[in-house]
mmCIF file of C-alpha atoms in Angstrom:
data_model
loop_
_atom_site.group_PDB
_atom_site.id
_atom_site.type_symbol
_atom_site.label_atom_id
_atom_site.label_comp_id
_atom_site.label_asym_id
_atom_site.label_seq_id
_atom_site.Cartn_x
_atom_site.Cartn_y
_atom_site.Cartn_z
ATOM 1 C CA GLU A 2 8.390 17.856 5.043
ATOM 2 C CA PRO A 3 5.676 16.870 2.555
ATOM 3 C CA GLU A 4 2.478 15.576 4.091
ATOM 4 C CA VAL A 5 -0.836 13.994 3.223
ATOM 5 C CA THR A 6 -3.709 16.432 3.632
ATOM 6 C CA GLN A 7 -7.330 15.497 4.170
ATOM 7 C CA THR A 8 -10.472 17.586 4.010
ATOM 8 C CA PRO A 9 -12.751 18.142 5.760
ATOM 9 C CA SER A 10 -11.453 17.360 9.236
ATOM 10 C CA HIS A 11 -14.980 16.647 10.416
ATOM 11 C CA GLN A 12 -18.085 15.811 8.386
ATOM 12 C CA VAL A 13 -21.572 15.362 9.770
ATOM 13 C CA THR A 14 -24.159 13.815 7.501
ATOM 14 C CA GLN A 15 -27.563 12.245 7.701
ATOM 15 C CA MET A 16 -28.114 8.568 7.134
ATOM 16 C CA GLY A 17 -28.668 7.821 3.463
ATOM 17 C CA GLN A 18 -26.730 10.818 2.217
ATOM 18 C CA GLU A 19 -23.667 10.633 0.011
ATOM 19 C CA VAL A 20 -20.334 11.898 1.294
ATOM 20 C CA ILE A 21 -17.029 12.501 -0.430
ATOM 21 C CA LEU A 22 -13.867 12.534 1.613
ATOM 22 C CA ARG A 23 -10.920 14.225 -0.020
ATOM 23 C CA CYS A 24 -7.215 13.634 0.189
ATOM 24 C CA VAL A 25 -4.110 15.072 -1.387
ATOM 25 C CA PRO A 26 -1.353 12.434 -1.171
ATOM 26 C CA ILE A 27 2.342 13.240 -1.168
ATOM 27 C CA SER A 28 3.186 14.224 -4.714
ATOM 28 C CA ASN A 29 5.824 11.646 -5.646
ATOM 29 C CA HIS A 30 4.011 8.727 -4.020
ATOM 30 C CA LEU A 31 2.570 5.995 -6.201
ATOM 31 C CA TYR A 32 0.323 4.039 -3.842
ATOM 32 C CA PHE A 33 -2.764 5.430 -2.142
ATOM 33 C CA TYR A 34 -4.902 3.957 0.581
ATOM 34 C CA TRP A 35 -7.984 4.504 2.661
ATOM 35 C CA TYR A 36 -8.282 3.141 6.177
ATOM 36 C CA ARG A 37 -10.920 3.659 8.804
ATOM 37 C CA GLN A 38 -10.874 3.594 12.592
ATOM 38 C CA ILE A 39 -14.048 3.292 14.587
ATOM 39 C CA LEU A 40 -13.580 5.248 17.800
ATOM 40 C CA GLY A 41 -10.709 3.852 19.861
ATOM 41 C CA GLN A 42 -10.561 0.658 17.884
ATOM 42 C CA LYS A 43 -8.413 -1.018 15.295
ATOM 43 C CA VAL A 44 -7.221 0.689 12.127
ATOM 44 C CA GLU A 45 -8.933 -1.205 9.302
ATOM 45 C CA PHE A 46 -7.832 -1.363 5.689
ATOM 46 C CA LEU A 47 -10.439 -0.360 3.123
ATOM 47 C CA VAL A 48 -8.754 -0.050 -0.250
ATOM 48 C CA SER A 49 -5.466 0.521 -2.029
ATOM 49 C CA PHE A 50 -5.035 2.278 -5.359
ATOM 50 C CA TYR A 51 -2.178 2.148 -7.817
ATOM 51 C CA ASN A 52 -1.768 3.170 -11.422
ATOM 52 C CA ASN A 53 -5.286 4.587 -11.540
ATOM 53 C CA GLU A 54 -7.039 1.476 -10.408
ATOM 54 C CA ILE A 55 -7.930 -0.394 -7.245
ATOM 55 C CA SER A 56 -5.160 -2.853 -6.425
ATOM 56 C CA GLU A 57 -6.778 -4.379 -3.369
ATOM 57 C CA LYS A 58 -9.913 -3.951 -1.289
ATOM 58 C CA SER A 59 -11.260 -5.392 1.920
ATOM 59 C CA GLU A 60 -14.634 -6.925 2.695
ATOM 60 C CA ILE A 61 -15.674 -3.601 4.214
ATOM 61 C CA PHE A 62 -15.258 -1.886 0.847
ATOM 62 C CA ASP A 63 -18.561 -2.929 -0.666
ATOM 63 C CA ASP A 64 -20.615 -1.364 -3.449
ATOM 64 C CA GLN A 65 -21.403 1.611 -1.219
ATOM 65 C CA PHE A 66 -17.800 2.741 -1.479
ATOM 66 C CA SER A 67 -15.826 4.021 -4.415
ATOM 67 C CA VAL A 68 -12.503 5.745 -4.914
ATOM 68 C CA GLU A 69 -11.301 8.072 -7.570
ATOM 69 C CA ARG A 70 -8.265 10.050 -8.560
ATOM 70 C CA PRO A 71 -9.999 12.760 -10.576
ATOM 71 C CA ASP A 72 -6.848 14.704 -11.350
ATOM 72 C CA GLY A 73 -3.134 14.488 -10.710
ATOM 73 C CA SER A 74 -3.339 15.429 -7.069
ATOM 74 C CA ASN A 75 -6.615 14.483 -5.382
ATOM 75 C CA PHE A 76 -7.721 11.071 -4.173
ATOM 76 C CA THR A 77 -11.314 10.731 -3.011
ATOM 77 C CA LEU A 78 -13.424 8.230 -1.123
ATOM 78 C CA LYS A 79 -17.152 8.307 -1.802
ATOM 79 C CA ILE A 80 -19.745 6.633 0.373
ATOM 80 C CA ARG A 81 -22.977 6.510 -1.623
ATOM 81 C CA SER A 82 -25.627 6.049 1.032
ATOM 82 C CA THR A 83 -24.223 6.435 4.512
ATOM 83 C CA LYS A 84 -25.268 4.236 7.405
ATOM 84 C CA LEU A 85 -24.919 4.855 11.122
ATOM 85 C CA GLU A 86 -22.149 2.271 11.275
ATOM 86 C CA ASP A 87 -20.081 4.251 8.783
ATOM 87 C CA SER A 88 -19.341 6.725 11.571
ATOM 88 C CA ALA A 89 -15.576 6.541 12.036
ATOM 89 C CA MET A 90 -12.299 8.314 11.444
ATOM 90 C CA TYR A 91 -11.223 7.853 7.842
ATOM 91 C CA PHE A 92 -7.530 8.040 7.096
ATOM 92 C CA CYS A 93 -5.964 8.546 3.722
ATOM 93 C CA ALA A 94 -2.383 7.355 3.274
ATOM 94 C CA SER A 95 0.198 7.245 0.535
ATOM 95 C CA SER A 96 3.525 5.518 0.021
ATOM 96 C CA GLU A 97 6.373 5.200 -2.393
ATOM 97 C CA ALA A 98 7.081 1.942 -4.149
ATOM 98 C CA GLY A 99 9.122 -0.590 -2.201
ATOM 99 C CA ARG A 100 8.400 -2.926 0.637
ATOM 100 C CA LYS A 101 10.384 -0.944 3.208
ATOM 101 C CA THR A 102 8.506 2.268 2.676
ATOM 102 C CA PRO A 103 6.051 3.278 5.359
ATOM 103 C CA LEU A 104 2.572 4.586 4.740
ATOM 104 C CA HIS A 105 2.268 8.295 5.403
ATOM 105 C CA PHE A 106 -1.109 9.115 6.874
ATOM 106 C CA GLY A 107 -3.191 12.253 6.764
ATOM 107 C CA ASN A 108 -4.766 13.633 9.927
ATOM 108 C CA GLY A 109 -8.052 11.946 9.122
ATOM 109 C CA THR A 110 -11.657 12.954 8.521
ATOM 110 C CA ARG A 111 -14.049 12.245 11.348
ATOM 111 C CA LEU A 112 -17.333 11.182 9.766
ATOM 112 C CA THR A 113 -20.436 11.311 11.936
ATOM 113 C CA VAL A 114 -23.620 9.824 10.506
ATOM 114 C CA THR A 115 -26.802 10.829 12.326
ATOM 115 C CA ALA B 10 -4.271 -16.288 7.735
ATOM 116 C CA GLN B 11 -2.065 -13.354 8.495
ATOM 117 C CA LYS B 12 -2.561 -11.885 11.924
ATOM 118 C CA ILE B 13 -1.011 -9.250 14.174
ATOM 119 C CA THR B 14 -1.507 -9.527 17.925
ATOM 120 C CA GLN B 15 -0.876 -6.893 20.536
ATOM 121 C CA THR B 16 -1.750 -8.488 23.866
ATOM 122 C CA GLN B 17 -1.346 -5.427 26.088
ATOM 123 C CA PRO B 18 -4.414 -3.197 25.871
ATOM 124 C CA GLY B 19 -2.776 -0.673 28.219
ATOM 125 C CA MET B 20 0.600 -0.031 29.794
ATOM 126 C CA PHE B 21 1.963 2.400 32.368
ATOM 127 C CA VAL B 22 5.573 3.496 32.616
ATOM 128 C CA GLN B 23 7.366 5.930 34.858
ATOM 129 C CA GLU B 24 8.936 8.911 33.144
ATOM 130 C CA LYS B 25 12.577 8.279 32.147
ATOM 131 C CA GLU B 26 12.198 4.514 32.327
ATOM 132 C CA ALA B 27 12.160 2.102 29.386
ATOM 133 C CA VAL B 28 9.056 0.246 28.279
ATOM 134 C CA THR B 29 8.456 -2.663 25.926
ATOM 135 C CA LEU B 30 5.290 -2.955 23.864
ATOM 136 C CA ASP B 31 4.601 -6.451 22.594
ATOM 137 C CA CYS B 32 3.707 -7.501 19.071
ATOM 138 C CA THR B 33 3.468 -10.994 17.654
ATOM 139 C CA TYR B 34 2.526 -11.970 14.167
ATOM 140 C CA ASP B 35 1.555 -15.012 12.237
ATOM 141 C CA THR B 36 2.550 -15.576 8.646
ATOM 142 C CA SER B 37 3.900 -18.308 6.434
ATOM 143 C CA ASP B 38 5.436 -15.782 4.045
ATOM 144 C CA PRO B 39 9.228 -15.516 4.266
ATOM 145 C CA SER B 40 9.201 -11.898 3.144
ATOM 146 C CA TYR B 41 7.408 -9.281 5.221
ATOM 147 C CA GLY B 42 7.918 -5.944 6.884
ATOM 148 C CA LEU B 43 6.972 -4.795 10.353
ATOM 149 C CA PHE B 44 6.102 -1.213 11.217
ATOM 150 C CA TRP B 45 5.238 0.650 14.395
ATOM 151 C CA TYR B 46 3.034 3.720 14.464
ATOM 152 C CA LYS B 47 2.166 6.148 17.241
ATOM 153 C CA GLN B 48 -1.283 7.725 17.518
ATOM 154 C CA PRO B 49 -1.448 10.580 20.058
ATOM 155 C CA SER B 50 -4.778 11.765 21.403
ATOM 156 C CA SER B 51 -4.906 14.302 18.564
ATOM 157 C CA GLY B 52 -5.478 11.337 16.239
ATOM 158 C CA GLU B 53 -2.751 11.451 13.620
ATOM 159 C CA MET B 54 -0.767 8.332 12.730
ATOM 160 C CA ILE B 55 2.982 8.809 13.051
ATOM 161 C CA PHE B 56 5.439 6.288 11.610
ATOM 162 C CA LEU B 57 8.129 5.310 14.110
ATOM 163 C CA ILE B 58 10.248 2.407 12.937
ATOM 164 C CA TYR B 59 10.539 -0.403 10.364
ATOM 165 C CA GLN B 60 11.989 -3.928 10.491
ATOM 166 C CA GLY B 61 12.314 -6.187 7.461
ATOM 167 C CA SER B 62 12.113 -9.947 7.785
ATOM 168 C CA TYR B 63 15.531 -10.366 6.206
ATOM 169 C CA ASP B 64 17.220 -7.653 8.239
ATOM 170 C CA GLN B 65 20.049 -9.098 10.274
ATOM 171 C CA GLN B 66 20.089 -6.378 12.886
ATOM 172 C CA ASN B 67 17.342 -4.981 15.060
ATOM 173 C CA ALA B 68 16.096 -1.615 13.856
ATOM 174 C CA THR B 69 16.777 1.485 15.908
ATOM 175 C CA GLU B 70 15.510 5.030 15.497
ATOM 176 C CA GLY B 71 16.461 7.439 18.255
ATOM 177 C CA ARG B 72 14.764 6.311 21.469
ATOM 178 C CA TYR B 73 12.865 3.593 19.609
ATOM 179 C CA SER B 74 14.250 0.150 18.958
ATOM 180 C CA LEU B 75 12.785 -3.116 17.810
ATOM 181 C CA ASN B 76 13.408 -6.382 19.597
ATOM 182 C CA PHE B 77 12.928 -8.633 16.572
ATOM 183 C CA GLN B 78 12.817 -12.339 17.279
ATOM 184 C CA LYS B 79 12.026 -14.018 14.002
ATOM 185 C CA ALA B 80 11.770 -17.575 15.301
ATOM 186 C CA ARG B 81 9.252 -16.443 17.913
ATOM 187 C CA LYS B 82 7.491 -14.197 15.370
ATOM 188 C CA SER B 83 7.682 -11.209 17.637
ATOM 189 C CA ALA B 84 8.639 -7.602 16.998
ATOM 190 C CA ASN B 85 8.439 -5.744 20.282
ATOM 191 C CA LEU B 86 8.920 -1.979 20.419
ATOM 192 C CA VAL B 87 11.243 -0.672 23.092
ATOM 193 C CA ILE B 88 10.990 2.977 24.063
ATOM 194 C CA SER B 89 13.904 4.140 26.171
ATOM 195 C CA ALA B 90 13.901 7.105 28.558
ATOM 196 C CA SER B 91 10.123 7.584 28.360
ATOM 197 C CA GLN B 92 8.791 11.107 28.135
ATOM 198 C CA LEU B 93 5.340 12.460 28.939
ATOM 199 C CA GLY B 94 4.859 13.086 25.232
ATOM 200 C CA ASP B 95 5.166 9.361 24.581
ATOM 201 C CA SER B 96 1.682 8.854 26.037
ATOM 202 C CA ALA B 97 -0.300 7.610 23.051
ATOM 203 C CA MET B 98 -1.737 4.565 21.315
ATOM 204 C CA TYR B 99 0.898 2.420 19.617
ATOM 205 C CA PHE B 100 0.103 0.165 16.676
ATOM 206 C CA CYS B 101 2.150 -2.661 15.265
ATOM 207 C CA ALA B 102 1.524 -3.289 11.576
ATOM 208 C CA MET B 103 2.685 -5.752 8.977
ATOM 209 C CA ARG B 104 3.125 -5.686 5.250
ATOM 210 C CA TYR B 105 2.853 -9.107 3.676
ATOM 211 C CA MET B 106 4.877 -8.907 0.497
ATOM 212 C CA GLU B 107 2.991 -11.647 -1.262
ATOM 213 C CA TYR B 108 -0.318 -9.931 -0.725
ATOM 214 C CA GLY B 109 0.042 -6.425 -1.994
ATOM 215 C CA ASN B 110 1.242 -3.242 -0.454
ATOM 216 C CA LYS B 111 -1.217 -2.645 2.353
ATOM 217 C CA LEU B 112 -0.418 -2.655 6.060
ATOM 218 C CA VAL B 113 -2.443 -4.813 8.442
ATOM 219 C CA PHE B 114 -2.654 -3.348 11.934
ATOM 220 C CA GLY B 115 -2.821 -4.873 15.386
ATOM 221 C CA ALA B 116 -5.372 -3.728 17.950
ATOM 222 C CA GLY B 117 -2.962 -1.287 19.581
ATOM 223 C CA THR B 118 -1.575 -0.644 23.051
ATOM 224 C CA ILE B 119 -2.326 2.516 25.022
ATOM 225 C CA LEU B 120 0.781 3.770 26.795
ATOM 226 C CA ARG B 121 0.567 6.194 29.691
ATOM 227 C CA VAL B 122 3.745 7.812 30.982
ATOM 228 C CA LYS B 123 3.570 8.870 34.623
ATOM 229 C CA SER B 124 5.538 11.780 36.050
#
């Protein structure tokens, strides 16, 4: 069964550094998402991406964050200058078109900012 | 404002028994979809079951079923014949059709299955 893959599984970075989290969505999916989950807490929506542009973003997704689909397969989340509070699990997800279709999530990247 | 509420932070169930995990939602949109996900301790998010707001019948998927009560705005997940491997965090999520394609998640319920 096709799956969403995320790399790396764990990233440790120092405060103020830039990080890029990488994702390969399922190949025939059209919608891409980033979510984050601070340890043991709620899964929070960051951004959705469709047709090579952001379709929706949350209040969390400020100017520090950006997303890109640099080629036909990868989907990246960049955090420009990390803060301690950016430490979380970041999930990439993708879905087909249609309201009944679920989001398929990757296994996540655990980001630790020190 | 759209909102998903899971009032049970934690639940215990005896192996082989059924358990119901509660989910209520608040929306004025007539068209929406409800999803349940399982998150084991390993961290991945696993899709379990979907219910559409216009679906006449409650969704079922193996040992999972949805007790969908539209007038009460509730979509409770029922797990029958619980297994030790069902121990996990369970999230209810909603897609509001008028507001894009994202899912909005509830706070989750931790389920522990006892042997």
